[in-house]
Amino acid sequence: MRFVNGRRKAGIGFTLGMLASSTSAFAQTTIAPLVQGDDPEYEIAPITVGPVLVSPQVLADATYDSNVLASPDGLEISDVEIIVRPELNARVENGSIRFDLATFAEFSRFADFSTENSDIYGASAQFAYSPNAADQLVLDAGYARLKEDRSDPEARDLAGPGPRLLDTTFANAAYRRTGARTLISLTAGYRKIDAVSPLDDERELETFSGSATAGYRVSGPIYATLTGFVTSRNFRLEQTLSSPDRDAKTYGAQVGVSFAESERLRGRARVGLFRFDPSDPLRDARTGLSADVAITYLPTRRFAVLVEAFNGDVATFRGGAQARTDTRVSVTGQVEVRHNLYGRAGLGWVRSKFIGSGVEEDLLRAGIAAEYLVNRRLSLIAEVDAADRSSDLPSEQFAKYRASIGARLRF
């Protein structure tokens, strides 16, 4: 979950689709892009190279972390982390066609705990075709070397090897038709994870996913929807006598609502059932609640509320666990306080159930951030966030907070 991290630090929890979006590079603010300002004094024109609009920027900050390794009470190690993150985004638009290229690199250095230092990077491209107001086709693909956040549910807990690094390749395709009465949405996705260290070979896998949604307009921008989805996970390591076959398929159906793009309300809310179907006959199949919510509400142009929720099956690598179900809920507010001052505050909760082991964990997070635009090129950013995790395993419990101050320079 990254709603409290305005510097957009890339981790395994980072949503890969964000790599293909250059919205924040073209926006006046990084912490509240849902309420993008329109003050000409703080607008910066992208660099024009023929038909290409190029937007480079650099983000840098210093963060105090009270518990770098997310260790249990009494074992905390605190340190200061310096992060420098250059980004370059390019866009070409020609009528109904838009092409975006997004690249980043991130260099992290700790004052004392040098084994946590890391360099990560990535690039992605997105092609969007909208022949008319009703139809849109979006294709995106990319690669990134990402690092695992020490707060993730199954993160490495050893200090010496440093954070886990994974190379991720992804590709997605989506088609949406929003008609006067009906809605059709089709998606397909592929994701491959390769571990940098041989110690993490068990985490290497390929994931294939797809969904189909049909909707009917019931009122104004609201469509009642029915969605079917399927996900297939194929792990690289083969089954052995001591390790079961972890390949599995998850499929299900959801009913809900979808909101057509409007000034006030956007997004979707769906709930239904999923079926977890493992390839190993010794692992139990099961059925559970499936939920997918992502709604943005803008009561005014200067204020936005984002509500997100998820419940479903996710991949697990923990010993003794046959499967894992995550429940995630977050609420984030973004506000334009004045023409050159933006704020954000968020609350989040994650429950992870490790099926077969009887272990449950709850993570609570809260954060606030502010960004002050000094001028059209320079802005100053301050953030504070805290996290607290309880677990049936004492070794997995921790509490921590981070406080950072940084700057964003646009060219």
mmCIF file of N, CA and C in Angstrom, residues 138-225:
data_model
loop_
_atom_site.group_PDB
_atom_site.id
_atom_site.type_symbol
_atom_site.label_atom_id
_atom_site.label_comp_id
_atom_site.label_asym_id
_atom_site.label_seq_id
_atom_site.Cartn_x
_atom_site.Cartn_y
_atom_site.Cartn_z
ATOM 1 N N VAL A 138 -6.474 0.535 -24.624
ATOM 2 C CA VAL A 138 -5.224 0.900 -23.958
ATOM 3 C C VAL A 138 -4.318 -0.317 -23.902
ATOM 4 N N LEU A 139 -3.077 -0.151 -24.363
ATOM 5 C CA LEU A 139 -2.052 -1.189 -24.290
ATOM 6 C C LEU A 139 -0.865 -0.623 -23.536
ATOM 7 N N ASP A 140 -0.316 -1.380 -22.598
ATOM 8 C CA ASP A 140 0.880 -0.919 -21.919
ATOM 9 C C ASP A 140 1.786 -2.094 -21.578
ATOM 10 N N ALA A 141 3.075 -1.799 -21.505
ATOM 11 C CA ALA A 141 4.074 -2.819 -21.194
ATOM 12 C C ALA A 141 5.277 -2.139 -20.570
ATOM 13 N N GLY A 142 6.032 -2.900 -19.777
ATOM 14 C CA GLY A 142 7.184 -2.298 -19.148
ATOM 15 C C GLY A 142 8.026 -3.286 -18.378
ATOM 16 N N TYR A 143 9.108 -2.759 -17.859
ATOM 17 C CA TYR A 143 10.048 -3.532 -17.048
ATOM 18 C C TYR A 143 10.489 -2.660 -15.881
ATOM 19 N N ALA A 144 10.704 -3.262 -14.727
ATOM 20 C CA ALA A 144 11.215 -2.525 -13.578
ATOM 21 C C ALA A 144 11.991 -3.458 -12.662
ATOM 22 N N ARG A 145 13.076 -2.949 -12.137
ATOM 23 C CA ARG A 145 13.731 -3.606 -11.005
ATOM 24 C C ARG A 145 13.216 -2.901 -9.758
ATOM 25 N N LEU A 146 12.545 -3.651 -8.901
ATOM 26 C CA LEU A 146 11.905 -3.092 -7.723
ATOM 27 C C LEU A 146 12.478 -3.725 -6.465
ATOM 28 N N LYS A 147 12.325 -3.020 -5.369
ATOM 29 C CA LYS A 147 12.766 -3.586 -4.100
ATOM 30 C C LYS A 147 11.568 -3.781 -3.187
ATOM 31 N N GLU A 148 11.661 -4.795 -2.377
ATOM 32 C CA GLU A 148 10.595 -5.135 -1.453
ATOM 33 C C GLU A 148 10.651 -4.221 -0.237
ATOM 34 N N ASP A 149 9.517 -3.677 0.130
ATOM 35 C CA ASP A 149 9.425 -2.872 1.341
ATOM 36 C C ASP A 149 9.505 -3.792 2.558
ATOM 37 N N ARG A 150 10.321 -3.417 3.532
ATOM 38 C CA ARG A 150 10.486 -4.249 4.720
ATOM 39 C C ARG A 150 9.188 -4.417 5.508
ATOM 40 N N SER A 151 8.189 -3.600 5.222
ATOM 41 C CA SER A 151 6.902 -3.702 5.915
ATOM 42 C C SER A 151 5.933 -4.654 5.234
ATOM 43 N N ASP A 152 6.286 -5.175 4.060
ATOM 44 C CA ASP A 152 5.388 -6.088 3.353
ATOM 45 C C ASP A 152 5.160 -7.367 4.168
ATOM 46 N N PRO A 153 4.010 -8.020 3.984
ATOM 47 C CA PRO A 153 3.662 -9.170 4.831
ATOM 48 C C PRO A 153 4.683 -10.305 4.826
ATOM 49 N N GLU A 154 5.358 -10.532 3.699
ATOM 50 C CA GLU A 154 6.305 -11.644 3.629
ATOM 51 C C GLU A 154 7.701 -11.159 3.258
ATOM 52 N N ALA A 155 8.053 -9.970 3.759
ATOM 53 C CA ALA A 155 9.349 -9.387 3.441
ATOM 54 C C ALA A 155 10.475 -10.139 4.137
ATOM 55 N N ARG A 156 11.666 -10.037 3.556
ATOM 56 C CA ARG A 156 12.864 -10.613 4.162
ATOM 57 C C ARG A 156 13.120 -9.940 5.511
ATOM 58 N N ASP A 157 13.448 -10.740 6.535
ATOM 59 C CA ASP A 157 13.693 -10.188 7.873
ATOM 60 C C ASP A 157 15.162 -10.283 8.279
ATOM 61 N N LEU A 158 16.066 -10.550 7.325
ATOM 62 C CA LEU A 158 17.492 -10.602 7.604
ATOM 63 C C LEU A 158 18.134 -9.268 7.242
ATOM 64 N N ALA A 159 19.059 -8.816 8.086
ATOM 65 C CA ALA A 159 19.693 -7.528 7.849
ATOM 66 C C ALA A 159 20.797 -7.610 6.803
ATOM 67 N N GLY A 160 21.629 -8.646 6.851
ATOM 68 C CA GLY A 160 22.827 -8.724 6.024
ATOM 69 C C GLY A 160 22.596 -8.653 4.534
ATOM 70 N N PRO A 161 21.693 -9.484 3.960
ATOM 71 C CA PRO A 161 21.517 -9.484 2.496
ATOM 72 C C PRO A 161 20.896 -8.216 1.936
ATOM 73 N N GLY A 162 20.348 -7.360 2.792
ATOM 74 C CA GLY A 162 19.686 -6.172 2.290
ATOM 75 C C GLY A 162 18.285 -6.466 1.810
ATOM 76 N N PRO A 163 17.593 -5.469 1.269
ATOM 77 C CA PRO A 163 16.212 -5.690 0.806
ATOM 78 C C PRO A 163 16.175 -6.607 -0.406
ATOM 79 N N ARG A 164 15.102 -7.339 -0.542
ATOM 80 C CA ARG A 164 14.931 -8.258 -1.679
ATOM 81 C C ARG A 164 14.686 -7.455 -2.957
ATOM 82 N N LEU A 165 15.411 -7.807 -4.031
ATOM 83 C CA LEU A 165 15.256 -7.154 -5.328
ATOM 84 C C LEU A 165 14.641 -8.129 -6.313
ATOM 85 N N LEU A 166 13.674 -7.650 -7.076
ATOM 86 C CA LEU A 166 12.982 -8.480 -8.057
ATOM 87 C C LEU A 166 12.849 -7.718 -9.367
ATOM 88 N N ASP A 167 13.114 -8.411 -10.469
ATOM 89 C CA ASP A 167 12.889 -7.843 -11.792
ATOM 90 C C ASP A 167 11.487 -8.229 -12.259
ATOM 91 N N THR A 168 10.743 -7.239 -12.694
ATOM 92 C CA THR A 168 9.354 -7.464 -13.078
ATOM 93 C C THR A 168 9.113 -6.984 -14.505
ATOM 94 N N THR A 169 8.527 -7.851 -15.304
ATOM 95 C CA THR A 169 8.113 -7.503 -16.661
ATOM 96 C C THR A 169 6.600 -7.646 -16.749
ATOM 97 N N PHE A 170 5.930 -6.708 -17.379
ATOM 98 C CA PHE A 170 4.471 -6.773 -17.433
ATOM 99 C C PHE A 170 3.948 -6.248 -18.763
ATOM 100 N N ALA A 171 2.746 -6.684 -19.098
ATOM 101 C CA ALA A 171 2.041 -6.192 -20.279
ATOM 102 C C ALA A 171 0.542 -6.306 -20.012
ATOM 103 N N ASN A 172 -0.207 -5.318 -20.453
ATOM 104 C CA ASN A 172 -1.650 -5.298 -20.221
ATOM 105 C C ASN A 172 -2.373 -4.774 -21.464
ATOM 106 N N ALA A 173 -3.591 -5.217 -21.625
ATOM 107 C CA ALA A 173 -4.458 -4.717 -22.683
ATOM 108 C C ALA A 173 -5.848 -4.513 -22.103
ATOM 109 N N ALA A 174 -6.485 -3.406 -22.463
ATOM 110 C CA ALA A 174 -7.821 -3.118 -21.953
ATOM 111 C C ALA A 174 -8.647 -2.429 -23.031
ATOM 112 N N TYR A 175 -9.883 -2.870 -23.144
ATOM 113 C CA TYR A 175 -10.836 -2.233 -24.060
ATOM 114 C C TYR A 175 -12.098 -1.886 -23.270
ATOM 115 N N ARG A 176 -12.603 -0.671 -23.484
ATOM 116 C CA ARG A 176 -13.807 -0.228 -22.777
ATOM 117 C C ARG A 176 -14.711 0.513 -23.756
ATOM 118 N N ARG A 177 -15.989 0.145 -23.715
ATOM 119 C CA ARG A 177 -16.997 0.857 -24.498
ATOM 120 C C ARG A 177 -18.083 1.325 -23.553
ATOM 121 N N THR A 178 -18.247 2.644 -23.491
ATOM 122 C CA THR A 178 -19.252 3.253 -22.626
ATOM 123 C C THR A 178 -20.348 3.826 -23.511
ATOM 124 N N GLY A 179 -21.415 3.063 -23.650
ATOM 125 C CA GLY A 179 -22.512 3.494 -24.504
ATOM 126 C C GLY A 179 -23.579 4.247 -23.742
ATOM 127 N N ALA A 180 -24.593 4.662 -24.453
ATOM 128 C CA ALA A 180 -25.687 5.402 -23.825
ATOM 129 C C ALA A 180 -26.417 4.537 -22.796
ATOM 130 N N ARG A 181 -26.523 3.231 -23.073
ATOM 131 C CA ARG A 181 -27.223 2.324 -22.162
ATOM 132 C C ARG A 181 -26.353 1.206 -21.621
ATOM 133 N N THR A 182 -25.325 0.816 -22.366
ATOM 134 C CA THR A 182 -24.549 -0.362 -21.987
ATOM 135 C C THR A 182 -23.075 -0.030 -21.797
ATOM 136 N N LEU A 183 -22.425 -0.897 -21.057
ATOM 137 C CA LEU A 183 -20.999 -0.770 -20.782
ATOM 138 C C LEU A 183 -20.336 -2.130 -21.017
ATOM 139 N N ILE A 184 -19.208 -2.133 -21.714
ATOM 140 C CA ILE A 184 -18.430 -3.344 -21.927
ATOM 141 C C ILE A 184 -16.972 -3.033 -21.592
ATOM 142 N N SER A 185 -16.343 -3.912 -20.807
ATOM 143 C CA SER A 185 -14.943 -3.723 -20.446
ATOM 144 C C SER A 185 -14.247 -5.074 -20.462
ATOM 145 N N LEU A 186 -13.119 -5.143 -21.189
ATOM 146 C CA LEU A 186 -12.333 -6.363 -21.292
ATOM 147 C C LEU A 186 -10.888 -6.058 -20.931
ATOM 148 N N THR A 187 -10.261 -6.908 -20.115
ATOM 149 C CA THR A 187 -8.861 -6.708 -19.745
ATOM 150 C C THR A 187 -8.107 -8.027 -19.824
ATOM 151 N N ALA A 188 -6.824 -7.935 -20.112
ATOM 152 C CA ALA A 188 -5.926 -9.088 -20.092
ATOM 153 C C ALA A 188 -4.568 -8.608 -19.613
ATOM 154 N N GLY A 189 -3.901 -9.421 -18.794
ATOM 155 C CA GLY A 189 -2.632 -8.991 -18.246
ATOM 156 C C GLY A 189 -1.641 -10.133 -18.093
ATOM 157 N N TYR A 190 -0.369 -9.768 -18.139
ATOM 158 C CA TYR A 190 0.726 -10.727 -17.943
ATOM 159 C C TYR A 190 1.767 -10.069 -17.052
ATOM 160 N N ARG A 191 2.322 -10.850 -16.132
ATOM 161 C CA ARG A 191 3.364 -10.337 -15.242
ATOM 162 C C ARG A 191 4.348 -11.456 -14.926
ATOM 163 N N LYS A 192 5.629 -11.156 -15.048
ATOM 164 C CA LYS A 192 6.680 -12.120 -14.739
ATOM 165 C C LYS A 192 7.609 -11.519 -13.697
ATOM 166 N N ILE A 193 7.908 -12.295 -12.665
ATOM 167 C CA ILE A 193 8.801 -11.857 -11.603
ATOM 168 C C ILE A 193 10.034 -12.754 -11.590
ATOM 169 N N ASP A 194 11.206 -12.131 -11.709
ATOM 170 C CA ASP A 194 12.486 -12.833 -11.638
ATOM 171 C C ASP A 194 13.274 -12.287 -10.451
ATOM 172 N N ALA A 195 13.732 -13.178 -9.596
ATOM 173 C CA ALA A 195 14.504 -12.773 -8.430
ATOM 174 C C ALA A 195 15.940 -12.464 -8.823
ATOM 175 N N VAL A 196 16.485 -11.385 -8.277
ATOM 176 C CA VAL A 196 17.867 -11.028 -8.541
ATOM 177 C C VAL A 196 18.813 -11.994 -7.833
ATOM 178 N N SER A 197 18.491 -12.356 -6.585
ATOM 179 C CA SER A 197 19.316 -13.270 -5.810
ATOM 180 C C SER A 197 18.821 -14.704 -5.957
ATOM 181 N N PRO A 198 19.752 -15.676 -6.125
ATOM 182 C CA PRO A 198 19.334 -17.088 -6.166
ATOM 183 C C PRO A 198 18.635 -17.533 -4.890
ATOM 184 N N LEU A 199 18.845 -16.811 -3.779
ATOM 185 C CA LEU A 199 18.170 -17.138 -2.530
ATOM 186 C C LEU A 199 16.655 -16.990 -2.644
ATOM 187 N N ASP A 200 16.212 -16.231 -3.653
ATOM 188 C CA ASP A 200 14.782 -15.933 -3.790
ATOM 189 C C ASP A 200 14.153 -16.606 -5.004
ATOM 190 N N ASP A 201 14.775 -17.692 -5.488
ATOM 191 C CA ASP A 201 14.239 -18.377 -6.663
ATOM 192 C C ASP A 201 12.799 -18.849 -6.459
ATOM 193 N N GLU A 202 12.431 -19.148 -5.222
ATOM 194 C CA GLU A 202 11.080 -19.641 -4.960
ATOM 195 C C GLU A 202 10.016 -18.595 -5.259
ATOM 196 N N ARG A 203 10.426 -17.341 -5.395
ATOM 197 C CA ARG A 203 9.462 -16.269 -5.661
ATOM 198 C C ARG A 203 9.304 -15.979 -7.141
ATOM 199 N N GLU A 204 10.000 -16.673 -7.980
ATOM 200 C CA GLU A 204 9.887 -16.428 -9.409
ATOM 201 C C GLU A 204 8.630 -17.080 -9.955
ATOM 202 N N LEU A 205 7.819 -16.291 -10.651
ATOM 203 C CA LEU A 205 6.566 -16.808 -11.189
ATOM 204 C C LEU A 205 6.067 -15.966 -12.343
ATOM 205 N N GLU A 206 5.135 -16.532 -13.086
ATOM 206 C CA GLU A 206 4.402 -15.827 -14.127
ATOM 207 C C GLU A 206 2.930 -15.813 -13.749
ATOM 208 N N THR A 207 2.296 -14.686 -13.993
ATOM 209 C CA THR A 207 0.874 -14.542 -13.708
ATOM 210 C C THR A 207 0.150 -14.085 -14.970
ATOM 211 N N PHE A 208 -0.926 -14.790 -15.298
ATOM 212 C CA PHE A 208 -1.801 -14.416 -16.409
ATOM 213 C C PHE A 208 -3.173 -14.080 -15.815
ATOM 214 N N SER A 209 -3.773 -12.996 -16.271
ATOM 215 C CA SER A 209 -5.075 -12.606 -15.724
ATOM 216 C C SER A 209 -5.967 -12.050 -16.818
ATOM 217 N N GLY A 210 -7.255 -12.126 -16.582
ATOM 218 C CA GLY A 210 -8.216 -11.586 -17.520
ATOM 219 C C GLY A 210 -9.545 -11.322 -16.842
ATOM 220 N N SER A 211 -10.312 -10.393 -17.391
ATOM 221 C CA SER A 211 -11.636 -10.092 -16.838
ATOM 222 C C SER A 211 -12.536 -9.573 -17.949
ATOM 223 N N ALA A 212 -13.820 -9.732 -17.743
ATOM 224 C CA ALA A 212 -14.827 -9.219 -18.671
ATOM 225 C C ALA A 212 -15.977 -8.647 -17.859
ATOM 226 N N THR A 213 -16.383 -7.434 -18.190
ATOM 227 C CA THR A 213 -17.456 -6.752 -17.476
ATOM 228 C C THR A 213 -18.527 -6.284 -18.453
ATOM 229 N N ALA A 214 -19.775 -6.528 -18.091
ATOM 230 C CA ALA A 214 -20.918 -6.014 -18.848
ATOM 231 C C ALA A 214 -21.766 -5.177 -17.907
ATOM 232 N N GLY A 215 -22.218 -4.029 -18.381
ATOM 233 C CA GLY A 215 -22.995 -3.149 -17.525
ATOM 234 C C GLY A 215 -24.184 -2.540 -18.238
ATOM 235 N N TYR A 216 -25.157 -2.082 -17.443
ATOM 236 C CA TYR A 216 -26.353 -1.429 -17.978
ATOM 237 C C TYR A 216 -26.611 -0.173 -17.164
ATOM 238 N N ARG A 217 -26.795 0.946 -17.858
ATOM 239 C CA ARG A 217 -27.005 2.223 -17.166
ATOM 240 C C ARG A 217 -28.329 2.202 -16.413
ATOM 241 N N VAL A 218 -28.264 2.478 -15.101
ATOM 242 C CA VAL A 218 -29.471 2.485 -14.276
ATOM 243 C C VAL A 218 -29.880 3.891 -13.880
ATOM 244 N N SER A 219 -28.897 4.806 -13.830
ATOM 245 C CA SER A 219 -29.226 6.173 -13.450
ATOM 246 C C SER A 219 -28.032 7.076 -13.703
ATOM 247 N N GLY A 220 -28.234 8.145 -14.452
ATOM 248 C CA GLY A 220 -27.166 9.112 -14.680
ATOM 249 C C GLY A 220 -25.884 8.426 -15.117
ATOM 250 N N PRO A 221 -24.764 8.643 -14.378
ATOM 251 C CA PRO A 221 -23.488 8.030 -14.763
ATOM 252 C C PRO A 221 -23.291 6.634 -14.199
ATOM 253 N N ILE A 222 -24.327 6.050 -13.560
ATOM 254 C CA ILE A 222 -24.178 4.788 -12.842
ATOM 255 C C ILE A 222 -24.600 3.607 -13.721
ATOM 256 N N TYR A 223 -23.702 2.630 -13.839
ATOM 257 C CA TYR A 223 -23.987 1.385 -14.545
ATOM 258 C C TYR A 223 -23.982 0.231 -13.536
ATOM 259 N N ALA A 224 -24.997 -0.609 -13.578
ATOM 260 C CA ALA A 224 -24.963 -1.871 -12.828
ATOM 261 C C ALA A 224 -24.128 -2.856 -13.640
ATOM 262 N N THR A 225 -23.215 -3.575 -12.975
ATOM 263 C CA THR A 225 -22.260 -4.392 -13.712
ATOM 264 C C THR A 225 -22.211 -5.834 -13.212
#
